[in-house]
XYZ file of C-alpha atoms in Angstrom:
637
model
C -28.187 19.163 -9.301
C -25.345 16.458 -9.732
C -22.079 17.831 -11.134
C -21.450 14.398 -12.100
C -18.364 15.159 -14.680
C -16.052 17.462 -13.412
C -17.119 20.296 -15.584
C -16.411 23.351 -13.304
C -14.197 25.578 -14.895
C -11.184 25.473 -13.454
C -7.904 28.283 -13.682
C -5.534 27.369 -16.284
C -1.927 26.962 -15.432
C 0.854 26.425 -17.692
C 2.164 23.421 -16.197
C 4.385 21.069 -17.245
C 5.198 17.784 -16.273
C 2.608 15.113 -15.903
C 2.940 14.424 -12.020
C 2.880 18.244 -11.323
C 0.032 18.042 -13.447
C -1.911 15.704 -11.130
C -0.303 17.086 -8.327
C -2.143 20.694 -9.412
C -5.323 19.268 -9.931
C -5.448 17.041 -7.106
C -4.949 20.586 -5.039
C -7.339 22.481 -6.676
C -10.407 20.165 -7.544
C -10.636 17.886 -4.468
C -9.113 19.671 -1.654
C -9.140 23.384 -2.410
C -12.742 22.961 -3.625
C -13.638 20.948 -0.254
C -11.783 23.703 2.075
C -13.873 26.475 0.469
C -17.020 24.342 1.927
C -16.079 23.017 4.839
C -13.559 24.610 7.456
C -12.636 22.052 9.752
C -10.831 19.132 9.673
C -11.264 16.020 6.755
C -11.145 12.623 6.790
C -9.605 10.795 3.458
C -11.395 7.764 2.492
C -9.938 5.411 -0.304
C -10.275 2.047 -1.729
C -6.773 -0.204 -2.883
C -6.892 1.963 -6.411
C -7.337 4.959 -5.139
C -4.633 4.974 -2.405
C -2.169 4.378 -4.844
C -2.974 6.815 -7.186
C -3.301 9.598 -4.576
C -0.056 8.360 -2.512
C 2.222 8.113 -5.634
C 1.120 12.179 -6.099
C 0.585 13.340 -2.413
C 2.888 12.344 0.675
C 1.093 12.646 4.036
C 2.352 16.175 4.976
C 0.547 17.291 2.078
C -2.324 16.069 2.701
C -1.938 17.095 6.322
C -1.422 20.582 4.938
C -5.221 20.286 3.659
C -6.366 19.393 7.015
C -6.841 15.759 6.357
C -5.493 14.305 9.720
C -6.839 10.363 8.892
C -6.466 8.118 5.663
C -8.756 4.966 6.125
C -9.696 2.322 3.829
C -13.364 2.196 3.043
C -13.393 -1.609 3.116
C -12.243 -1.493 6.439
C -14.333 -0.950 9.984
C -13.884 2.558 11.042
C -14.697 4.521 14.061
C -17.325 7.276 13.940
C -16.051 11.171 13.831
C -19.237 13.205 13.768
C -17.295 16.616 13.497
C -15.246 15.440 10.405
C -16.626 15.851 6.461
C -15.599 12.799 5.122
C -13.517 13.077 1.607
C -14.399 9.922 -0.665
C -11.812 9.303 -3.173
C -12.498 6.452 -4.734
C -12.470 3.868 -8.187
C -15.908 3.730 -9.888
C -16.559 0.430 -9.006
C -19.230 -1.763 -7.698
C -17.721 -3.098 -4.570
C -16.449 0.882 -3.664
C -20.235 2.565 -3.958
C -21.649 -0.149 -2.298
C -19.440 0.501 0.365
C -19.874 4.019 0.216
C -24.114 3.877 0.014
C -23.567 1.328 3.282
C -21.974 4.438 5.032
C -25.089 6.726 4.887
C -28.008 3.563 5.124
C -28.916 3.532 8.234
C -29.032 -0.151 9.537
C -29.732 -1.563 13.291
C -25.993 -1.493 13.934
C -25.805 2.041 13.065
C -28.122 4.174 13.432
C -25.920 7.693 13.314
C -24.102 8.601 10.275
C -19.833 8.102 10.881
C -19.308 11.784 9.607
C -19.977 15.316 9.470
C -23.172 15.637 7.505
C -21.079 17.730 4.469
C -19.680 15.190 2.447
C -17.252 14.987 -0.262
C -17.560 12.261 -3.139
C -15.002 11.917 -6.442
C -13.995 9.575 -8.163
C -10.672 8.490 -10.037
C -12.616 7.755 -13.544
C -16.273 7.844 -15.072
C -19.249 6.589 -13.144
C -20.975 3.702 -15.149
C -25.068 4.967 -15.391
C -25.851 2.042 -13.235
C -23.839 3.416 -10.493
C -24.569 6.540 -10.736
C -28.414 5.737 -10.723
C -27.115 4.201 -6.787
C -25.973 6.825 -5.551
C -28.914 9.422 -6.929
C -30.979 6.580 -5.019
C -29.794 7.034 -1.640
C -31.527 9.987 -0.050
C -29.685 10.438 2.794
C -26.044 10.517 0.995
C -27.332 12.932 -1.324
C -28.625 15.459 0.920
C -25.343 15.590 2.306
C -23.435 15.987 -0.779
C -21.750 18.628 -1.290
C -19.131 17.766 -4.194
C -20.094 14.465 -6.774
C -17.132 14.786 -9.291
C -15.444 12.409 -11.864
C -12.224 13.448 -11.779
C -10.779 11.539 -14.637
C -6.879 10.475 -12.626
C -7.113 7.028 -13.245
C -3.059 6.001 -13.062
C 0.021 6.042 -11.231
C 2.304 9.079 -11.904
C 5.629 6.842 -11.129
C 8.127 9.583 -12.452
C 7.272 13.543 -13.556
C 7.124 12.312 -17.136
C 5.702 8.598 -16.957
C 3.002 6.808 -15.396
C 1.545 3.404 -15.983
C -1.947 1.877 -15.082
C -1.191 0.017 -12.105
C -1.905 -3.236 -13.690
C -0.277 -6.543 -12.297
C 1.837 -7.725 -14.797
C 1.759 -11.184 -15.407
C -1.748 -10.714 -15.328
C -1.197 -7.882 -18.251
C 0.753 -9.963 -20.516
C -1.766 -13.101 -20.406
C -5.106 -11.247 -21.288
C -3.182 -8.819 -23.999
C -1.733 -11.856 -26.064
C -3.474 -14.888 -25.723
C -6.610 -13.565 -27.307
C -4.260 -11.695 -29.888
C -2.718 -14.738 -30.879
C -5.745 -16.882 -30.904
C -7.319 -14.630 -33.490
C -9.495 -12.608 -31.787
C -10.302 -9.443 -33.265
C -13.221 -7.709 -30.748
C -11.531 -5.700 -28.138
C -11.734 -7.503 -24.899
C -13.135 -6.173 -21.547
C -9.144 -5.616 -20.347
C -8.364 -3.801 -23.119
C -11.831 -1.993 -22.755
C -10.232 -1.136 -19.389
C -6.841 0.040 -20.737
C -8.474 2.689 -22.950
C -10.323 4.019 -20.024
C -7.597 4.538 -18.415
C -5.610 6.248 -20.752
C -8.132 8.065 -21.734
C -7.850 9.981 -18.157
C -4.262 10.222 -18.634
C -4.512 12.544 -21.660
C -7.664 14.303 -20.197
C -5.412 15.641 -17.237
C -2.966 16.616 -19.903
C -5.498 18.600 -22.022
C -4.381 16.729 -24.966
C -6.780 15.753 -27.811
C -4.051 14.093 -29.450
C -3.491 12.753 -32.946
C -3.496 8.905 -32.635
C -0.919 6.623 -34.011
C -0.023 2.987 -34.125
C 1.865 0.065 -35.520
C 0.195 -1.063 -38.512
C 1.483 -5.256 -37.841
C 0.519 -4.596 -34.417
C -2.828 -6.349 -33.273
C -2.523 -4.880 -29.609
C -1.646 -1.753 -30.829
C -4.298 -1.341 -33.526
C -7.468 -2.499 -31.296
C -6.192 -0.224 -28.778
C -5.612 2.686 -30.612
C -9.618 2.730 -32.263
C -10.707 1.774 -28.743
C -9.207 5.070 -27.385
C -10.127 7.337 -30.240
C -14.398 5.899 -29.616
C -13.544 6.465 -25.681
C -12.013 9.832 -26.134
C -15.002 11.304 -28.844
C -17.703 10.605 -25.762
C -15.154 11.886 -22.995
C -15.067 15.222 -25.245
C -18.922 15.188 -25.667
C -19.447 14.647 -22.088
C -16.910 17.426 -20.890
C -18.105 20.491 -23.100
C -15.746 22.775 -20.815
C -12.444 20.951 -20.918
C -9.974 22.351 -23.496
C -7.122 21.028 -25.308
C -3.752 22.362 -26.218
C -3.901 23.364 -30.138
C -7.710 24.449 -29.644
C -8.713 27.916 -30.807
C -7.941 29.425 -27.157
C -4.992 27.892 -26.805
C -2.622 27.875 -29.082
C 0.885 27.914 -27.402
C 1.672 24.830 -28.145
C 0.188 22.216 -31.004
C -1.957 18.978 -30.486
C 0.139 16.135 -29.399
C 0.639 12.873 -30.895
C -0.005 9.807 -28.780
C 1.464 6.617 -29.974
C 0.072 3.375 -28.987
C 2.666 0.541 -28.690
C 2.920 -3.267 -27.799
C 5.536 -5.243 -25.508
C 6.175 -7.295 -28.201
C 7.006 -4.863 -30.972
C 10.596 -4.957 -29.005
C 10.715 -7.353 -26.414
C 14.821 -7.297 -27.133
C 14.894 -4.030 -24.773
C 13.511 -5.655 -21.313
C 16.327 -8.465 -21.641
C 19.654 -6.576 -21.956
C 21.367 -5.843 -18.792
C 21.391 -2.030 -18.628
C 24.248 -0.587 -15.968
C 22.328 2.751 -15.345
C 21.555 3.259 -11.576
C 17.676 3.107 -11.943
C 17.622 -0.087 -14.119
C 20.239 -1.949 -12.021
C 18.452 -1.170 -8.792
C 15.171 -2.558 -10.521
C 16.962 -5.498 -11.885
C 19.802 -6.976 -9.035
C 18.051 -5.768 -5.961
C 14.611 -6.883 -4.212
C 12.235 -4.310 -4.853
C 8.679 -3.840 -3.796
C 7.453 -0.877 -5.401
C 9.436 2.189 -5.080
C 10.465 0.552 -1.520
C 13.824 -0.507 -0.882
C 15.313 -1.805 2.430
C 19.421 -0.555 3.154
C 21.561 -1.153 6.203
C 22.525 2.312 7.876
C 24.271 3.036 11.283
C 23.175 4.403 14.071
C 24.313 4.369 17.851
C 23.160 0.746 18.435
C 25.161 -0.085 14.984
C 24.092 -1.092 11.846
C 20.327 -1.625 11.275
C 17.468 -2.183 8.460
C 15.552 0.924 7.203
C 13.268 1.060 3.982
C 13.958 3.698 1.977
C 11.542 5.048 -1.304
C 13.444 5.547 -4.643
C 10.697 8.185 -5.683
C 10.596 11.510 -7.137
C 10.562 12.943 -3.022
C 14.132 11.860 -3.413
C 15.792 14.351 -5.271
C 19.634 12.760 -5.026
C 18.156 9.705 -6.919
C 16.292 11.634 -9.399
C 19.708 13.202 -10.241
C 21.479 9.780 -10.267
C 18.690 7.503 -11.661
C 19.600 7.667 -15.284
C 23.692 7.973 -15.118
C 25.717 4.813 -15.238
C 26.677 3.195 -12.411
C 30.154 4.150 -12.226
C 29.564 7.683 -12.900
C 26.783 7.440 -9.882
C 29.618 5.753 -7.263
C 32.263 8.714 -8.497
C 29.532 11.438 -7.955
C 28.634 10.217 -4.144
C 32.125 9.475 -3.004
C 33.317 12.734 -4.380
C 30.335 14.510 -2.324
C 30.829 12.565 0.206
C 34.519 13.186 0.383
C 34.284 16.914 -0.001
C 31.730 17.357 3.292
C 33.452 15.054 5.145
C 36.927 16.888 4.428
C 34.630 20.183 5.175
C 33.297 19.494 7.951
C 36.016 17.831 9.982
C 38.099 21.215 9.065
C 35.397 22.929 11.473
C 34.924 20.555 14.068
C 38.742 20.448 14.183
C 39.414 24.305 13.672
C 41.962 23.297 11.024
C 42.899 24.342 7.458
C 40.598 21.859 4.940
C 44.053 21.083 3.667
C 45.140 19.667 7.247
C 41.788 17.905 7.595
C 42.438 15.744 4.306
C 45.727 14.142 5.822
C 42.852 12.656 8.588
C 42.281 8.816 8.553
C 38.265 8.339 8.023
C 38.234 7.291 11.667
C 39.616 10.457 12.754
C 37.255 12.836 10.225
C 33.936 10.067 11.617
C 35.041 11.195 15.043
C 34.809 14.781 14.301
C 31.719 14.647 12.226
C 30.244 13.746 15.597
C 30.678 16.795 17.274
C 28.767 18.421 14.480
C 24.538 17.854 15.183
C 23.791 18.202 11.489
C 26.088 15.821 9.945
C 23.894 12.646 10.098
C 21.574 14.402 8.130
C 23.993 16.342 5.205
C 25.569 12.305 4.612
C 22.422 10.029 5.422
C 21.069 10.597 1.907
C 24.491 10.346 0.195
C 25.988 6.955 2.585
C 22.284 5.811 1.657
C 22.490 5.661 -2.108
C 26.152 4.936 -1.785
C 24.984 1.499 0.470
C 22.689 0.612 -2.458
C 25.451 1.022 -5.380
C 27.858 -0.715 -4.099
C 25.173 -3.878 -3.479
C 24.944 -3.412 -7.116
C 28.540 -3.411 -7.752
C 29.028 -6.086 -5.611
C 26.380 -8.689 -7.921
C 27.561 -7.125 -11.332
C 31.214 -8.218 -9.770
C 30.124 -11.494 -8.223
C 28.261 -12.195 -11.859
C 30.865 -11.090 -14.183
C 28.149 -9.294 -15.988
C 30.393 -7.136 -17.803
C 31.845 -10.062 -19.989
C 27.761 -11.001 -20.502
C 27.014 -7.879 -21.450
C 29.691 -7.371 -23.951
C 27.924 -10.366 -25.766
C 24.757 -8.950 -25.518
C 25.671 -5.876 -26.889
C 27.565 -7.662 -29.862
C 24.361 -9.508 -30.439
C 22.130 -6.919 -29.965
C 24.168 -4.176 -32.278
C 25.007 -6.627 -34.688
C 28.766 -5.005 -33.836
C 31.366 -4.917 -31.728
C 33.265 -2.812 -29.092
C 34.900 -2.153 -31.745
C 32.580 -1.641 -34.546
C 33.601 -5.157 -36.616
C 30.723 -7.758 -37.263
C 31.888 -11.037 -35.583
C 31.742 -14.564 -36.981
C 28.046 -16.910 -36.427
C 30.528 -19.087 -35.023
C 32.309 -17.297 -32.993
C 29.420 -16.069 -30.751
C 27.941 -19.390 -30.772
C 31.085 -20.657 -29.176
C 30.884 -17.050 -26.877
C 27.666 -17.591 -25.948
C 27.784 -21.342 -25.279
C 30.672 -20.460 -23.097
C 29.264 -17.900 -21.063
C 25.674 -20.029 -20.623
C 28.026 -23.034 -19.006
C 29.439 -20.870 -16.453
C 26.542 -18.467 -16.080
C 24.631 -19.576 -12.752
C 21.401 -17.400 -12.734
C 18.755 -19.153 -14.711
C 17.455 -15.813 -15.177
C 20.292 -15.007 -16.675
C 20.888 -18.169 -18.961
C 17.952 -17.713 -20.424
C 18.417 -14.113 -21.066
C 21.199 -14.473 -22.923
C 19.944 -17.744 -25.580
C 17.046 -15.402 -25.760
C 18.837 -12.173 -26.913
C 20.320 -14.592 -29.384
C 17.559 -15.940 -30.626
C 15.546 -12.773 -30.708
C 18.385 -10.771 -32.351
C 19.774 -13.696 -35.144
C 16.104 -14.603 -36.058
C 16.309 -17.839 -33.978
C 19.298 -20.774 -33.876
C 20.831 -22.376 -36.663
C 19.428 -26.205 -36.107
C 23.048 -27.355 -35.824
C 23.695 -24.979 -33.025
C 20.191 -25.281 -30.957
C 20.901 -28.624 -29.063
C 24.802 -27.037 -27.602
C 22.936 -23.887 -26.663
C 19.621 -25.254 -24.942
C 22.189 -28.157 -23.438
C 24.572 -25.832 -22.261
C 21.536 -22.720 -21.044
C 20.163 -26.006 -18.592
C 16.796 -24.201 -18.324
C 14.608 -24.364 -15.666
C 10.828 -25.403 -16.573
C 9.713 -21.946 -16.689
C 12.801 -20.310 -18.456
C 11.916 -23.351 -21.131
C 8.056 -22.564 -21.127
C 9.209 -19.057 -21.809
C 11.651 -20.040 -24.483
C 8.423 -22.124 -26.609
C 6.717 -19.385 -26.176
C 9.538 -16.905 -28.200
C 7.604 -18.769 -30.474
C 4.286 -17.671 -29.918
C 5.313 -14.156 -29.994
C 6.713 -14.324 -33.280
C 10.134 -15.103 -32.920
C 11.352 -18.331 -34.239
C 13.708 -20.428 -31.946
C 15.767 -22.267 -34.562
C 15.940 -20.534 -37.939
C 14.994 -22.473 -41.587
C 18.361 -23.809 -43.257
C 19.233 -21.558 -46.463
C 22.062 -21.617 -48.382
C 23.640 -18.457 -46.555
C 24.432 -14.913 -47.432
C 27.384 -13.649 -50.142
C 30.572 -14.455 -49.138
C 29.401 -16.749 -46.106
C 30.768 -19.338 -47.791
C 34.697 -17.987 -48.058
C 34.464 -15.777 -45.034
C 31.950 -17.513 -42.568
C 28.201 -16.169 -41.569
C 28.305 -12.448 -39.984
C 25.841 -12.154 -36.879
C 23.025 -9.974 -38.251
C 22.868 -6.294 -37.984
C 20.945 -4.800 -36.544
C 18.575 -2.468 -39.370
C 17.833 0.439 -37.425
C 20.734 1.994 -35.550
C 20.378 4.850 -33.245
C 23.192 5.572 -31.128
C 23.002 5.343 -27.151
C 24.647 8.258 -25.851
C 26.407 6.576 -23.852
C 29.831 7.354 -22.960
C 30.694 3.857 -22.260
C 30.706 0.737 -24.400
C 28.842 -1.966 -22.299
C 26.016 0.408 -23.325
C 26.480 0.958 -26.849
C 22.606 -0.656 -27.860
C 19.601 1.604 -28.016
C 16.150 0.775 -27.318
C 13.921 0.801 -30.280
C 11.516 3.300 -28.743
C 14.499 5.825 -28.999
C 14.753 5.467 -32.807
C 11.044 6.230 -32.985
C 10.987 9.001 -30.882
C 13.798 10.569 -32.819
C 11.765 10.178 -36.071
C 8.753 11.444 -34.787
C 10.187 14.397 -33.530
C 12.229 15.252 -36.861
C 8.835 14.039 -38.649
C 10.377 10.860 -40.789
C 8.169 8.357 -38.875
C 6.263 6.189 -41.637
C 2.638 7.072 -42.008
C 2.824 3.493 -43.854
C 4.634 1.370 -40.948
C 2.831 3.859 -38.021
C -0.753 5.498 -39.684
C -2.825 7.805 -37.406
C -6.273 7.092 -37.293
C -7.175 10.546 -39.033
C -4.771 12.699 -41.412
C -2.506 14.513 -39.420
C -1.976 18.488 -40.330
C 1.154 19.271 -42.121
C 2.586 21.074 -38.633
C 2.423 17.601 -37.163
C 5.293 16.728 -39.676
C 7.062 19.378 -39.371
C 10.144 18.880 -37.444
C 10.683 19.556 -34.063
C 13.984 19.390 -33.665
C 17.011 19.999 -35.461
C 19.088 17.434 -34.879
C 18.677 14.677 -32.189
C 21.537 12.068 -33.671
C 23.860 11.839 -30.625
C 26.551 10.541 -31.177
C 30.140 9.563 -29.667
C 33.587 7.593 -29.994
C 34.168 4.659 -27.640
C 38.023 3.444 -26.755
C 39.303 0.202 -27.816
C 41.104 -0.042 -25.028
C 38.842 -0.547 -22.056
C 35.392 -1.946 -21.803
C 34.744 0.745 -19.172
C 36.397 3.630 -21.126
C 35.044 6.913 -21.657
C 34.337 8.990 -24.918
C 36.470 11.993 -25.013
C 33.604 13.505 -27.534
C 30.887 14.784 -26.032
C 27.052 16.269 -28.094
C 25.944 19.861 -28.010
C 22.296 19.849 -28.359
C 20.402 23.575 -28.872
C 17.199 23.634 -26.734
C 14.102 23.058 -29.275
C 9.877 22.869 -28.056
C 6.734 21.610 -29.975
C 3.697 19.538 -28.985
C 3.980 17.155 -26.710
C 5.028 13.801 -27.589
C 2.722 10.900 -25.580
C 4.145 7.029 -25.968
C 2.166 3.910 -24.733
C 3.124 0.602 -24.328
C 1.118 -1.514 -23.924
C 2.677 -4.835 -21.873
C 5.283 -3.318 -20.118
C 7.689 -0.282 -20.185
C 11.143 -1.421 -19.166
C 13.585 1.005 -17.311
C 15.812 1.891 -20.999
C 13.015 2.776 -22.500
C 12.134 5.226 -19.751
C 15.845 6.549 -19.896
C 15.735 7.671 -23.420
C 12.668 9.433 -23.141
C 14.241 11.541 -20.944
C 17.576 11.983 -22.855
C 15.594 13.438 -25.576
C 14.291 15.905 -23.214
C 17.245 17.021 -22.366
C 19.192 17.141 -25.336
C 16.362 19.521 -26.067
C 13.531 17.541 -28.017
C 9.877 18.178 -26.758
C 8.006 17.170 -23.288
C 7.738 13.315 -23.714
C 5.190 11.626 -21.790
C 5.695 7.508 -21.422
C 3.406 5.156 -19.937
C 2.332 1.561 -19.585
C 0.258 -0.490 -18.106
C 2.898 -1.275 -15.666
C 6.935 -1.060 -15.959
C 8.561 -4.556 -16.184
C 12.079 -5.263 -14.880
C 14.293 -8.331 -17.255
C 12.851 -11.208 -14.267
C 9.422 -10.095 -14.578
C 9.661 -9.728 -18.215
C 10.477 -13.386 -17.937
C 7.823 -14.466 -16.163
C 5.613 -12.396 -18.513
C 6.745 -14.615 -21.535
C 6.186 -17.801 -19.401
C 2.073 -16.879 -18.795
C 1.197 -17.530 -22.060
C-alpha cells in the first residue's frame, strides 16, 4: 500500500523557527525514517528544485552524518552503486518521474538496476494523479519501494524566520501584473503555482491560519481564495496533520497569514537602507547567499567565496545593525584579540602589548596556530564592510539618502516639512551629479512615488536632468502602469500654498524606524501593519479575512510596540541618546506574504518586532528583490 501523503504520525516537537522547522522534519521523515530501513550507506538524488531546497536547510556534513556520502543530479549520467539505497528527493514534476521511472526500466543499455534494490522516493510537494498513476505503473520501482511520501517542503528557508519560493524574479513580476492589469480576473497557472507552494509552507508550520488580504489588491485577493480552496483539500487529504489552536493543541492560537502584493509599497525596495544585510545585497555582486572577499594567506592576498547564511553566525548577529555600528563591533573584536593574544605570544602585560604597532602584534599572532582561525571570520566581514563603505563614500549616498528620507517621511532631519520647491531644486541637483543610472532613477522615482507624481512644470528639469537609460525610462512609463502617476493633474493647491509655498506631502501613516540614526528615519509599510495586527487595530474593512475571525484573533498581542527615539540636529550620523524598553509578549504566530518581492527592510522589521517582544513572525515571498532588481522588475512589464 502507497503512503502517498505523508500521513505517518510523526512526534511533536515544540519548535520554533521556520528553518529549524524544516530542518526537524527533514531529519525525521526522510532520513531517520530511511536509516530505520536500510543500514548502510545512501545515495541523495535531486533535481534543480530540490537541491536548493534541501541545501538552503542541510550543509553536506549533515547529510554526511545520515550516511549519505554522494549528492547527484537525476538529470545527469551516473555511475551504478549496487550496494547503495538510493534516496529520491525530488519536485513533482513531469520531467523528474520520468527520470526517476527511466532508473528502474530496464532498457538494452542497462540491464541492472544503478542501486540497492531498497529505495527511497519523496517528494517536495503533492503528486498530480497522473503522476502518481506512473509511478504505481512501473513494477519494478515499486517492488523496491520502501518509502513513497509527499512531504509538502516546497521553498527556500533563506533566514530562520523567512523563506521565499525560489521564483526568478523578473519572471515573477511579469506573469503577476500583466494579467492583473489587463483585467484578468481567473487565477492564472503561476499563481496556481504560488498557492501550492505556500500552501506547504504553512503545512510544515502546522498552521491552519486565518486568511487576510488587501481589499484594492487584485494579486492579493486571487491569491488569498486560491490558498484557502488549496489548503481545504490539503486538510482533507492529510486527516493526521494537526494545527496549532486545534482541540489538542492549544498552546498557542491559530495564526493569521496575510497575503500581500509588491506593489501595495513598492516605495520600500527603492530607498537606500545602510543596514549591513541590505547594503551587502544592494552595492556588492551577489549570487545567492555567495559572496567572493580577498583574504591573506602565505602566498598573499587571494579570492575566496564566502556564504552570508544562517551557518554564519557573526553575520546573523551583524545582518540587521547599521553599518557603522557593524565596522565599530568588528574592529573593537578585532582589536581586543589581537591586543590578547600578542600579550601571550609576547609574555607581556595586555597593557604593554597595546603600545605594539599592528606589524609588531601580526608578527606575534603568528606564533600562535589558532589565530588565523579566531580573526578569519571577523577580517572577513570586516573586508566586506569596508567595500561597502568605500561605494557609500565614493557615491556620496549619505547626501542622497537624506533626500530620500525627506521625501519618503514627508519630514526632515529635523522634523520640518520642506518647500515643493526646494526639493525639486534638491533633487534636480543631486540627479545632475548622481552617476549610477540605477541610482538616478531611484531617486525621480521615490519622488514621484512619494508626491503622487511631478508637477508638469517640474517633469521636463527632472527627466532632463535623471538622463535615463532606455530601461530606467521603460521602468519610469511603467510607474504608470502600476498605479502611480508620473506627473500629477494641476489643482489650485493646498491652504496656505499660496502665501507660504507647497509642503512635500506627508507621509499618512507614520511608524517610527527604530533607528538610532537619521539617514534611517523611514519605515517600511509592512512594519506599520505588523504593529496593528499585533495590537489588533488592522482594518477588517481595508484588510478582510476570508472567514470571521474569533474575537482572540483581535485581541492584542502586545502591549505596546511604538518604538520610538530622538535624533540630533547636529550630525546626520548622530546617535539617539534615548533608547525603548520593550517587555517580552507571545501569541499566535504572525505569517506575511508578499507576493512580487520581499526587499531586505522589510525583512529587518519583522525581526525587530520579534525582538522588542511581539510574536514569532514568519515572512516570505516568492523571491527577495534587492533596489537593481526591483528595477528591472518594473521594466518587464
Amino acid at each position: 500500500m502507497f503512503n502517498r501523503n505523508n500521513s505517518k504520525k510523526v512526534t511533536e516537537t515544540a519548535v520554533e523557527g521556520l528553518l529549524p522547522i524544516v530542518q526537524d522534519r527533514l531529519q525525521k521523515e526522510v532520513f531517520q525514517n530511511s536509516a530505520e530501513k536500510w543500514k548502510n550507506d545512501l545515495i541523495l538524488i535531486v533535481d534543480d528544485a530540490s537541491l536548493r531546497v534541501i541545501s538552503h536547510a542541510m550543509g553536506m556534513y549533515k547529510l554526511m552524518e545520515n550516511r549519505v556520502y554522494l549528492v547527484e543530479q537525476i538529470s545527469k549520467a551516473r555511475a551504478p552503486y549496487r550496494k547503495s539505497a538510493p534516496l529520491y528527493f525530488l519536485s513533482p514534476t513531469k520531467d523528474s518521474v520520468t527520470r526517476l521511472i527511466d532508473d528502474w526500466t530496464p532498457s538494452r543499455q542497462r540491464q541492472e538496476p544503478l542501486y540497492a534494490d531498497t529505495v527511497f522516493v519523496y517528494f517536495t510537494n503533492a503528486l498530480s494523479d497522473e503522476l502518481f498513476n506512473v509511478i504505481k505503473a512501473c513494477k519494478p520501482l515499486v517492488r523496491r519501494l520502501k518509502a513513497l511520501n509527499e512531504l509538502n517542503i516546497d521553498f527556500i528557508t533563506k533566514q530562520r524566520e523567512a523563506f521565499h519560493l525560489d521564483m526568478e524574479s523578473t519572471s515573477v513580476f511579469s506573469k503577476l501584473y500583466r494579467g492583473a492589469l489587463n483585467g484578468l480576473s481567473s487565477p492564472t497557472a503561476f499563481e496556481h503555482a504560488i498557492a501550492d507552494k505556500l500552501v506547504t509552507v504553512c503545512a510544515s508550520l502546522h498552521e491552519y491560519p486565518h486568511i487576510r488580504y488587501r481589499s484594492d489588491s487584485t494579486v492579493g485577493t486571487k491569491l488569498a481564495r486560491l490558498f484557502n480552496e488549496k489548503f481545504h483539500n490539503f486538510i482533507a487529504k492529510n486527516k493526521q496533520w494537526w494545527y496549532h489552536g486545534d482541540s489538542l493543541h492549544t498552546e498557542k492560537g491559530r495564526a493569521t497569514l496575510l497575503i500581500l502584493s509588491r506593489i501595495d509599497d513598492c516605495l520600500s525596495p527603492l530607498i537606500h537602507e545602510f543596514t549591513y544585510q541590505a547594503m551587502v545585497h544592494d552595492l556588492l555582486p551577489m549570487e545567492d547567499d555567495k559572496i567572493t572577499v580577498k583574504t591573506q594567506s602565505s602566498d598573499g592576498t587571494m579570492d575566496k567565496d564566502a556564504l552570508l547564511n544562517e551557518s554564519d553566525e557573526l553575520w546573523v548577529e551583524l545582518r540587521g545593525k547599521h553599518i557603522a555600528d557593524v565596522i565599530q563591533i568588528l574592529s573593537g573584536r578585532i582589536r581586543e584579540i589581537v591586543n590578547s593574544n600578542t600579550a601571550v605570544a609576547l609574555n607581556k602585560k595586555s597593557s604593554e602589548a597595546k603600545s605594539l604597532s599592528l606589524t609588531q602584534m601580526a608578527n606575534a599572532l603568528k606564533a600562535l596556530p589558532e589565530y588565523q582561525e579566531v580573526l578569519s571570520k571577523l577580517s572577513q566581514h570586516m573586508h566586506i564592510s569596508h567595500r561597502c563603505m568605500d561605494i557609500f563614500k565614493k557615491q556620496r549616498l549619505l547626501d542622497i539618502s537624506e533626500i530620500e528620507q525627506t521625501l519618503a517621511t514627508g519630514k526632515d532631519d529635523e522634523g520640518k516639512s520642506p518647500k515643493v520647491a526646494d526639493m525639486v531644486d534638491l533633487v534636480e541637483q543631486q540627479l545632475k551629479s548622481i552617476m549610477e543610472p540605477v541610482t538616478r532613477f531611484r531617486l525621480l522615482a521615490i519622488f514621484v512615488i512619494s508626491q503622487g507624481g511631478m508637477k508638469p512644470s517640474d517633469q521636463a528639469r527632472l527627466v532632463t536632468a535623471a538622463n535615463l537609460r532606455p530601461e530606467q525610462a521603460k521602468a519610469l512609463q511603467n510607474l504608470e502602469v502600476l498605479g502611480f502617476p508620473t506627473v500629477k493633474p494641476i489643482s489650485t493647491g493646498r491652504v496656505g500654498s499660496a502665501l507660504n509655498g507647497e509642503r512635500i506631502v506627508a507621509r499618512r501613516n507614520v511608524v517610527d524606524s527604530g533607528s538610532e540614526y537619521s539617514s534611517s528615519r523611514y519605515a517600511s509599510d509592512l512594519k506599520d501593519l505588523l504593529i496593528k495586527m499585533q495590537e489588533g487595530r488592522l482594518s477588517f474593512d481595508e484588510y478582510p479575512s476570508i472567514y470571521p475571525m474569533p474575537d482572540e484573533g483581535m485581541n492584542s498581542t502586545i502591549s505596546s510596540v511604538g518604538v520610538s527615539s530622538v535624533r540630533s540636529k547636529a550630525s546626520k550620523y548622530s546617535k539617539s541618546s534615548k533608547n525603548h524598553v520593550m517587555a517580552p509578549k507571545v501569541g499566535p504566530r504572525q505569517i506575511v506574504f508578499v507576493a512580487g518581492g520581499l526587499c531586505y527592510s522589510e525583512l529587518r522589521a519583522a525581526e525587530e518586532l520579534m525582538e522588542a517582544g511581539g510574536p514569532e513572525i514568519i515572512v516570505g515571498s516568492t523571491n527577495f528583490t534587492t533596489p537593481e532588481s526591483f528595477v528591472r522588475d518594473i521594466a518587464s512589464l
